[in-house]
Short mmCIF file of C-alpha atoms and ligand atoms in Angstrom, two decimals:
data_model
loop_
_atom_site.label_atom_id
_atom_site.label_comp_id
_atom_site.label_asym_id
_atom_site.label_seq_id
_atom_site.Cartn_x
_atom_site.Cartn_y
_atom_site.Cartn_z
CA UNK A 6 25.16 -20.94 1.57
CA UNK A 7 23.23 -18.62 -0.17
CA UNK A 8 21.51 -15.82 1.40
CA UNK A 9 18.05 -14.08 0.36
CA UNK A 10 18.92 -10.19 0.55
CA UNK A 11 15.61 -8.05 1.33
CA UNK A 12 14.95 -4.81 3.05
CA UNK A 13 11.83 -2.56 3.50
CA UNK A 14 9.17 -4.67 3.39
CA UNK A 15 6.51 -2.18 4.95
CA UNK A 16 4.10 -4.83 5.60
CA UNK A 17 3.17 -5.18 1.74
CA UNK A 18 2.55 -8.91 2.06
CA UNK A 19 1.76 -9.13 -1.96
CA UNK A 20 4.79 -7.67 -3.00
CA UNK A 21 6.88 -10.24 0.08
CA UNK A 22 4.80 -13.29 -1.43
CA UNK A 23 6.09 -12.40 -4.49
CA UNK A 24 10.03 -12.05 -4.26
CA UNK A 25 9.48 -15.43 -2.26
CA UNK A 26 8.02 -17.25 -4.85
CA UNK A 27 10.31 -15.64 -7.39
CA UNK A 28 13.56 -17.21 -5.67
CA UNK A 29 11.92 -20.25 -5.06
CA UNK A 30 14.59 -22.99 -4.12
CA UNK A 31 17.50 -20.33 -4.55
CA UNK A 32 18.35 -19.53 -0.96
CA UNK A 33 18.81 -21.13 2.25
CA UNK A 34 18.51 -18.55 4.94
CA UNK A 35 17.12 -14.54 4.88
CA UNK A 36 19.03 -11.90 5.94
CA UNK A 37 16.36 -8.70 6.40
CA UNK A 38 17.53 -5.17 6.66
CA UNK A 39 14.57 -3.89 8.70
CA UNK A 40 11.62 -1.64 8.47
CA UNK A 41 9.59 -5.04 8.10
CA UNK A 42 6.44 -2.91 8.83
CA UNK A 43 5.25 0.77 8.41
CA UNK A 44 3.22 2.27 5.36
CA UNK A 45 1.47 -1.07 4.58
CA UNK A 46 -1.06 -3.17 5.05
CA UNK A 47 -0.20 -6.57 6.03
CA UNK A 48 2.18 -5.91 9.25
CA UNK A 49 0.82 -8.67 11.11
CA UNK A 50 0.89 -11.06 8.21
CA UNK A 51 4.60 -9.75 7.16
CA UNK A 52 6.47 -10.02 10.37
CA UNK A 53 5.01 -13.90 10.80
CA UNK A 54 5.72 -14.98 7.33
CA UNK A 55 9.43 -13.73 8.30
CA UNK A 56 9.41 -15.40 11.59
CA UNK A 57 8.07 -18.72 9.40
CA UNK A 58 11.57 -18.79 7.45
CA UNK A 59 15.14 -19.46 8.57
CA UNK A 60 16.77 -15.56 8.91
CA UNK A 61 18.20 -12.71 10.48
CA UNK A 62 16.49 -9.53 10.69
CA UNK A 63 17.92 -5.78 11.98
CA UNK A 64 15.74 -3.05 13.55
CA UNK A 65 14.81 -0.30 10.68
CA UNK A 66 13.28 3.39 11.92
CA UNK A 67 9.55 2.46 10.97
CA UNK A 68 9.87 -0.82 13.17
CA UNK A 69 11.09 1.36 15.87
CA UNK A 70 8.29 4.07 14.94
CA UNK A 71 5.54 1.16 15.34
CA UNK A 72 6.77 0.12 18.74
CA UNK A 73 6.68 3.89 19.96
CA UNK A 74 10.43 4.52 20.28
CA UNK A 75 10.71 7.45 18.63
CA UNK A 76 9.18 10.67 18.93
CA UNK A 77 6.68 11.16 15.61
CA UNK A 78 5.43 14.82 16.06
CA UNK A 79 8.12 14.97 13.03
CA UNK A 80 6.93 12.64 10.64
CA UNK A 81 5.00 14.17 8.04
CA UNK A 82 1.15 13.80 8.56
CA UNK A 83 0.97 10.47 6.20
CA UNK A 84 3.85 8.48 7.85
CA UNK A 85 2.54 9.43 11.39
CA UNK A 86 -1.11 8.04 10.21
CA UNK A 87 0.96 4.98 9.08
CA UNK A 88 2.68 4.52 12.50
CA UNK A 89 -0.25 5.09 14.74
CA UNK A 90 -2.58 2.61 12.67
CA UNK A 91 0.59 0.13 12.67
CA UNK A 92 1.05 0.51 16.34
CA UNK A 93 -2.58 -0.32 17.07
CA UNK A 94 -2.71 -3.29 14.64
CA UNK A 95 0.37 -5.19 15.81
CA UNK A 96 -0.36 -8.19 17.81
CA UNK A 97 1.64 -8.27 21.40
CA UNK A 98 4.15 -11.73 20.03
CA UNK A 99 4.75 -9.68 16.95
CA UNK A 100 5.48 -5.99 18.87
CA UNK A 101 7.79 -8.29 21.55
CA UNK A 102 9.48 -10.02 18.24
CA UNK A 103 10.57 -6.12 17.07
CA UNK A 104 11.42 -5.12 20.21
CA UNK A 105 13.66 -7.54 20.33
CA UNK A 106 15.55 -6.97 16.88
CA UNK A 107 19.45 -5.96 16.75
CA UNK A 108 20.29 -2.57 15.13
CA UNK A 109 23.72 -3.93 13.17
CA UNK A 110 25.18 -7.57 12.66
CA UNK A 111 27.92 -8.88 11.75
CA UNK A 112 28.38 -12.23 10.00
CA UNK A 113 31.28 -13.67 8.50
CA UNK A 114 32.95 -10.95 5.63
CA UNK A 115 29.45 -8.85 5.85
CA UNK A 116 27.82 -6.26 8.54
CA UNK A 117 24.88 -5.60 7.82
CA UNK A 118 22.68 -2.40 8.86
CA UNK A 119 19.35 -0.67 8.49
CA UNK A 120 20.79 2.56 7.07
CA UNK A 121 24.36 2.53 7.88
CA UNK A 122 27.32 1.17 9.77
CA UNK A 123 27.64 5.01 11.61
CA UNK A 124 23.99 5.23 11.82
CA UNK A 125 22.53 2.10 11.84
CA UNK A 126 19.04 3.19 12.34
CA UNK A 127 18.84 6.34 10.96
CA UNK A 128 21.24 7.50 8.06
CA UNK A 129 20.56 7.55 4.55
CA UNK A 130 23.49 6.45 2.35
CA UNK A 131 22.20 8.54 -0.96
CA UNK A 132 25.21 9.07 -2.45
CA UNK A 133 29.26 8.28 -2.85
CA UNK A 134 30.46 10.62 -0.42
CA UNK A 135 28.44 9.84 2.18
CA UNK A 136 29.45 6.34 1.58
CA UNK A 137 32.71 6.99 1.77
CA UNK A 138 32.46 8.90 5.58
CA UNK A 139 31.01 5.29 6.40
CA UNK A 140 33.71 2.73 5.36
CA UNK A 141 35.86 3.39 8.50
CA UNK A 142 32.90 2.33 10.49
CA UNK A 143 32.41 -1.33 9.77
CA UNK A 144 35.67 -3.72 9.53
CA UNK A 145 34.34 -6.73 6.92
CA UNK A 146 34.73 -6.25 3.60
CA UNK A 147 31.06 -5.82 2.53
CA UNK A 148 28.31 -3.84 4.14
CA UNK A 149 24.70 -4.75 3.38
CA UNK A 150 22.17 -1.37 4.07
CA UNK A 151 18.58 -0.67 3.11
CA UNK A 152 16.32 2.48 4.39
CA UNK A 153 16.54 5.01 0.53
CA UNK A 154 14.71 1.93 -0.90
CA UNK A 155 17.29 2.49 -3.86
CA UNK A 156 19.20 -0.77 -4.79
CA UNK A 157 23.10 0.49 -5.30
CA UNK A 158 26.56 -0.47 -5.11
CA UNK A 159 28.96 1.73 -3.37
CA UNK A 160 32.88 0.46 -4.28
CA UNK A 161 35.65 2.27 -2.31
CA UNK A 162 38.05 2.29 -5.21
CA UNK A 163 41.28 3.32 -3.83
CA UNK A 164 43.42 3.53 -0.36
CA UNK A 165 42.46 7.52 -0.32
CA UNK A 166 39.18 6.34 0.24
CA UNK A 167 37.62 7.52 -3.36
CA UNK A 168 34.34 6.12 -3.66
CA UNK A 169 32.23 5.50 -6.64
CA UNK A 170 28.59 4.45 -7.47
CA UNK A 171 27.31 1.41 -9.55
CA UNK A 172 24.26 0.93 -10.30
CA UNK A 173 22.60 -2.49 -10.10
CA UNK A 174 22.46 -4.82 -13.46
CA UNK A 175 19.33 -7.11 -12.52
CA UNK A 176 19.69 -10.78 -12.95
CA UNK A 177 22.95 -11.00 -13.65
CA UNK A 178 25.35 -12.49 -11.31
CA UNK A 179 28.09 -10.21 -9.93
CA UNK A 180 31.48 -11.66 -8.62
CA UNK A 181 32.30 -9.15 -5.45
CA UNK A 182 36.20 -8.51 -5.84
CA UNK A 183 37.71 -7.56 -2.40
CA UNK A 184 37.32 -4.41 -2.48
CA UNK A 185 35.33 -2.83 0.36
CA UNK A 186 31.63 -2.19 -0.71
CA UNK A 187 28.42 -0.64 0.60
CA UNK A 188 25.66 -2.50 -1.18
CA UNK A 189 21.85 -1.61 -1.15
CA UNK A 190 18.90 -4.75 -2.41
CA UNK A 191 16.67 -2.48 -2.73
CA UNK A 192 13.24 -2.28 -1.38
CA UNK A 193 10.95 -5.62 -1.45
CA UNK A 194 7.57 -3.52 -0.67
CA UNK A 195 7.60 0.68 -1.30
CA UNK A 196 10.64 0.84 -4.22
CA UNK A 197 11.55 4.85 -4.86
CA UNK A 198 13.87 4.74 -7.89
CA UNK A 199 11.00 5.24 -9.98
CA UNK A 200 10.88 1.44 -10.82
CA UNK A 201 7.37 -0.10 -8.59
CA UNK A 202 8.92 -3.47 -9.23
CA UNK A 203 9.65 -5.31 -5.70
CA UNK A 204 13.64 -5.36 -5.26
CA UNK A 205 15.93 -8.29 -3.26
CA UNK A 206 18.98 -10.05 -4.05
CA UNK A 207 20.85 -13.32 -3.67
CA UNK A 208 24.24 -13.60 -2.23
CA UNK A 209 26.44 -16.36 -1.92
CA UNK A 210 28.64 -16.12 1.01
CA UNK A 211 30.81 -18.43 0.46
CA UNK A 212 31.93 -17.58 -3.32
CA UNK A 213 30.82 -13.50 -2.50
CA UNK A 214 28.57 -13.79 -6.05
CA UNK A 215 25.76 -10.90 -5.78
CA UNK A 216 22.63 -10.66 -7.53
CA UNK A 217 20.50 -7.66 -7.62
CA UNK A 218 16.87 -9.06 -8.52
CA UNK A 219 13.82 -7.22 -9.71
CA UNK A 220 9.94 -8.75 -9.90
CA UNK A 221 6.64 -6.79 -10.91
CA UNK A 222 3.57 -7.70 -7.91
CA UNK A 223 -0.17 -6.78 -8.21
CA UNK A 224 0.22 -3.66 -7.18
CA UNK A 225 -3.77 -2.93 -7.15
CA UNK A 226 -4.38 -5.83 -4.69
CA UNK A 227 -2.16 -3.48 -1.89
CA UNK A 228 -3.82 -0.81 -2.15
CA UNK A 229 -6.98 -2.22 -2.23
CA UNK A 230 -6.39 -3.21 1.33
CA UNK A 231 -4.48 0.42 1.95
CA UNK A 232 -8.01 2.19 0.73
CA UNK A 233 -9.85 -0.81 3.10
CA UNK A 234 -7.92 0.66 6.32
CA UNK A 235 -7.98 4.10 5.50
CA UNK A 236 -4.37 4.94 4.75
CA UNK A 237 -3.63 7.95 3.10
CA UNK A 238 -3.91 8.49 -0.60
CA UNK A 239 -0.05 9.97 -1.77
CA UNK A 240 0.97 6.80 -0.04
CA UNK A 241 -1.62 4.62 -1.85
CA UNK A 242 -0.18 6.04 -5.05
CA UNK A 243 3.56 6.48 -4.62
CA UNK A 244 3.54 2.73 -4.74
CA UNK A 245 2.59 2.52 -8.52
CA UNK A 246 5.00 5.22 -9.01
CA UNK A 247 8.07 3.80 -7.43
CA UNK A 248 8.90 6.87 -5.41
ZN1 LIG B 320 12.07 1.91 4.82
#
């Protein structure tokens, strides 16, 4: 079976469209790494084209955020904007469908989590020694993770538990080789590796090939709708900027 990889939608509906039609055919279920809302603005419209498809889907920190789990007084003026128009935008079926959402899973050779197997809501996996704390916390071979919006590849590359970084070669199919891995698609609506270009993968589970995809959107037609509702400019323009 092969498995549609995305993470971090933040109800950008244009940018979600378009990863869909780009794997067109190519998939047969979704797994979704969270934070399916937050930032944009299309949360209704996001969470029920996900609910429309056969999938998956974890609990990410800005889904939590939106359903007034967490305490935002810390978010930085932007994000808590974000949140609060989110939270009053949501209908009730699609608030009770997040509610409802796991915070890890695990499914045949792969857990998957938000941000990581010690953390699952909250922890950012930036770099290979943080990685490395995490691979005693999940027991499959492969751990799927979104939240830095940074598609990666962490490989644990010996029994000491030395861990090193690849970065993703887009398009091109990727035989995973046994050993243990930490792998990131990306994000499909707010990228920040300075590439604006919606990120997902494909993964077959039952030959373990991986595919790190990447897939320009019209950008402008987002924040159109971000200006429409008011959202706040830096995050009206980080989206062009990838960061
Ligand atoms: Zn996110």
């Amino acid at each position: 079976m092969r498995i549609l990889v995305i993470s971090d939608i933040h109800a950008n509906l244009t940018a979600f469209e378009r990863v869909l039609e780009d794997a067109r055919n190519q998939w047969e279920y979704v797994w979704c790494l969270g934070d399916v809302v937050g930032y944009g603005p299309d949360p209704n419209e996001c969470v029920e084209l996900l609910r429309s498809m056969p999938h998956l889907c974890l609990a990410g920190n800005h889904d939590w955020a939106a359903l007034g789990r967490l305490d935002i007084r810390t978010f930085n003026p932007d994000a808590r904007k974000a949140v609060e128009w989110t939270r009053d935008t949501l209908k009730p079926e699609n608030v009770a469908y997040l509610e409802a959402l796991p915070t890890t899973f695990v499914i045949g050779n792969y857990t998957l989590a938000h941000g990581s197997p010690r953390e699952p809501v909250w922890e950012y996996i930036l770099e290979p020694v943080i990685a490395a704390d995490n691979f005693d916390f999940f027991e499959t071979s492969y751990c799927l993770v979104g939240h830095t919006h940074q598609p990666v590849i962490y490989e644990q590359s010996s029994a000491m538990g030395e861990t090193h970084m690849i970065m993703p070669s887009y398009a091109k199919k990727r035989q995973l080789n046994g050993k243990r891995q930490i792998i990131n698609p990306g994000s499909v609506g707010q990228p920040r590796d300075s590439n604006p270009d919606a990120a997902y993968a494909i993964l077959d589970v039952e030959t373990n090939v991986w595919e790190h995809r990447r897939i320009a959107y019209n950008i402008k037609a987002v924040q159109n709708r971000m200006r429409n509702v008011d959202m706040p400019d830096r995050l009206v323009v980080r989206l062009e900027h990838g960061w």
